[in-house]
């Protein structure tokens, strides 16, 4: 869930704003360096951490279900 929230609230609006600049222009370079890249990288790191947490919880859930099914047989 965190992945989708970050993508929808942080990445997509930032990407849309970047798309309004002319490629190679000084304004685009200024936006890229001072507004886009650092914030995008920080939110992408958070998104990766949420993905890892989600995968870990999924694995724990599957392991728990496997243990329960062995107990009942």
PDB file of C-alpha atoms in Angstrom:
ATOM      1  CA  UNK A   1       0.000   0.000   0.000  1.00  0.00           C
ATOM      2  CA  UNK A   2       2.819   2.397   0.872  1.00  0.00           C
ATOM      3  CA  UNK A   3       4.295   1.884  -2.574  1.00  0.00           C
ATOM      4  CA  UNK A   4       1.172   3.104  -4.301  1.00  0.00           C
ATOM      5  CA  UNK A   5       0.694   6.062  -1.966  1.00  0.00           C
ATOM      6  CA  UNK A   6       4.250   7.274  -2.508  1.00  0.00           C
ATOM      7  CA  UNK A   7       3.997   6.798  -6.250  1.00  0.00           C
ATOM      8  CA  UNK A   8       0.670   8.637  -6.457  1.00  0.00           C
ATOM      9  CA  UNK A   9       1.496  11.494  -4.096  1.00  0.00           C
ATOM     10  CA  UNK A  10       5.197  12.034  -4.738  1.00  0.00           C
ATOM     11  CA  UNK A  11       6.521  10.518  -7.948  1.00  0.00           C
ATOM     12  CA  UNK A  12       3.713  11.113 -10.426  1.00  0.00           C
ATOM     13  CA  UNK A  13       3.217  14.812  -9.587  1.00  0.00           C
ATOM     14  CA  UNK A  14       6.982  15.377  -9.642  1.00  0.00           C
ATOM     15  CA  UNK A  15       7.306  13.562 -12.979  1.00  0.00           C
ATOM     16  CA  UNK A  16       4.418  15.571 -14.411  1.00  0.00           C
ATOM     17  CA  UNK A  17       6.059  18.800 -13.320  1.00  0.00           C
ATOM     18  CA  UNK A  18       9.368  17.747 -14.874  1.00  0.00           C
ATOM     19  CA  UNK A  19       7.569  16.969 -18.133  1.00  0.00           C
ATOM     20  CA  UNK A  20       6.493  20.614 -18.436  1.00  0.00           C
ATOM     21  CA  UNK A  21      10.103  21.735 -18.957  1.00  0.00           C
ATOM     22  CA  UNK A  22      11.844  21.771 -22.306  1.00  0.00           C
ATOM     23  CA  UNK A  23      14.497  19.066 -22.412  1.00  0.00           C
ATOM     24  CA  UNK A  24      17.975  20.531 -22.070  1.00  0.00           C
ATOM     25  CA  UNK A  25      16.830  23.986 -21.010  1.00  0.00           C
ATOM     26  CA  UNK A  26      18.505  25.799 -18.144  1.00  0.00           C
ATOM     27  CA  UNK A  27      15.171  25.882 -16.295  1.00  0.00           C
ATOM     28  CA  UNK A  28      14.860  22.102 -16.641  1.00  0.00           C
ATOM     29  CA  UNK A  29      18.404  21.627 -15.378  1.00  0.00           C
ATOM     30  CA  UNK A  30      17.751  23.939 -12.434  1.00  0.00           C
ATOM     31  CA  UNK A  31      14.546  22.080 -11.530  1.00  0.00           C
ATOM     32  CA  UNK A  32      16.260  18.708 -11.931  1.00  0.00           C
ATOM     33  CA  UNK A  33      19.184  19.585  -9.685  1.00  0.00           C
ATOM     34  CA  UNK A  34      17.445  21.595  -6.973  1.00  0.00           C
ATOM     35  CA  UNK A  35      13.879  20.321  -6.815  1.00  0.00           C
ATOM     36  CA  UNK A  36      13.548  16.936  -8.454  1.00  0.00           C
ATOM     37  CA  UNK A  37      16.467  14.593  -7.951  1.00  0.00           C
ATOM     38  CA  UNK A  38      17.055  14.791  -4.201  1.00  0.00           C
ATOM     39  CA  UNK A  39      13.387  14.541  -3.257  1.00  0.00           C
ATOM     40  CA  UNK A  40      12.694  11.843  -5.825  1.00  0.00           C
ATOM     41  CA  UNK A  41      15.631   9.754  -4.559  1.00  0.00           C
ATOM     42  CA  UNK A  42      14.545  10.142  -0.931  1.00  0.00           C
ATOM     43  CA  UNK A  43      10.978   9.063  -1.698  1.00  0.00           C
ATOM     44  CA  UNK A  44      12.237   6.236  -3.890  1.00  0.00           C
ATOM     45  CA  UNK A  45      14.307   4.977  -0.960  1.00  0.00           C
ATOM     46  CA  UNK A  46      11.206   5.065   1.244  1.00  0.00           C
ATOM     47  CA  UNK A  47       9.287   3.206  -1.462  1.00  0.00           C
ATOM     48  CA  UNK A  48      12.003   0.519  -1.580  1.00  0.00           C
ATOM     49  CA  UNK A  49      11.878   0.148   2.203  1.00  0.00           C
ATOM     50  CA  UNK A  50       8.094  -0.269   2.107  1.00  0.00           C
ATOM     51  CA  UNK A  51       8.505  -2.913  -0.606  1.00  0.00           C
ATOM     52  CA  UNK A  52      11.057  -4.812   1.485  1.00  0.00           C
ATOM     53  CA  UNK A  53       8.835  -4.589   4.563  1.00  0.00           C
ATOM     54  CA  UNK A  54       5.846  -5.792   2.572  1.00  0.00           C
ATOM     55  CA  UNK A  55       7.789  -8.740   1.171  1.00  0.00           C
ATOM     56  CA  UNK A  56       9.078  -9.634   4.633  1.00  0.00           C
ATOM     57  CA  UNK A  57       5.599  -9.548   6.127  1.00  0.00           C
ATOM     58  CA  UNK A  58       4.289 -11.682   3.277  1.00  0.00           C
ATOM     59  CA  UNK A  59       6.992 -14.278   3.908  1.00  0.00           C
ATOM     60  CA  UNK A  60       6.240 -14.298   7.648  1.00  0.00           C
ATOM     61  CA  UNK A  61       2.534 -14.710   6.918  1.00  0.00           C
ATOM     62  CA  UNK A  62       3.159 -17.637   4.575  1.00  0.00           C
ATOM     63  CA  UNK A  63       5.468 -19.278   7.115  1.00  0.00           C
ATOM     64  CA  UNK A  64       2.840 -18.850   9.819  1.00  0.00           C
ATOM     65  CA  UNK A  65       0.117 -20.363   7.623  1.00  0.00           C
ATOM     66  CA  UNK A  66       2.407 -23.278   6.771  1.00  0.00           C
ATOM     67  CA  UNK A  67       3.046 -23.997  10.454  1.00  0.00           C
ATOM     68  CA  UNK A  68      -0.673 -23.870  11.226  1.00  0.00           C
ATOM     69  CA  UNK A  69      -1.542 -26.276   8.417  1.00  0.00           C
ATOM     70  CA  UNK A  70       1.073 -28.769   9.651  1.00  0.00           C
ATOM     71  CA  UNK A  71      -0.373 -28.637  13.180  1.00  0.00           C
ATOM     72  CA  UNK A  72      -3.872 -29.468  12.000  1.00  0.00           C
ATOM     73  CA  UNK A  73      -2.843 -32.559  10.026  1.00  0.00           C
TER      74      UNK A  73
END
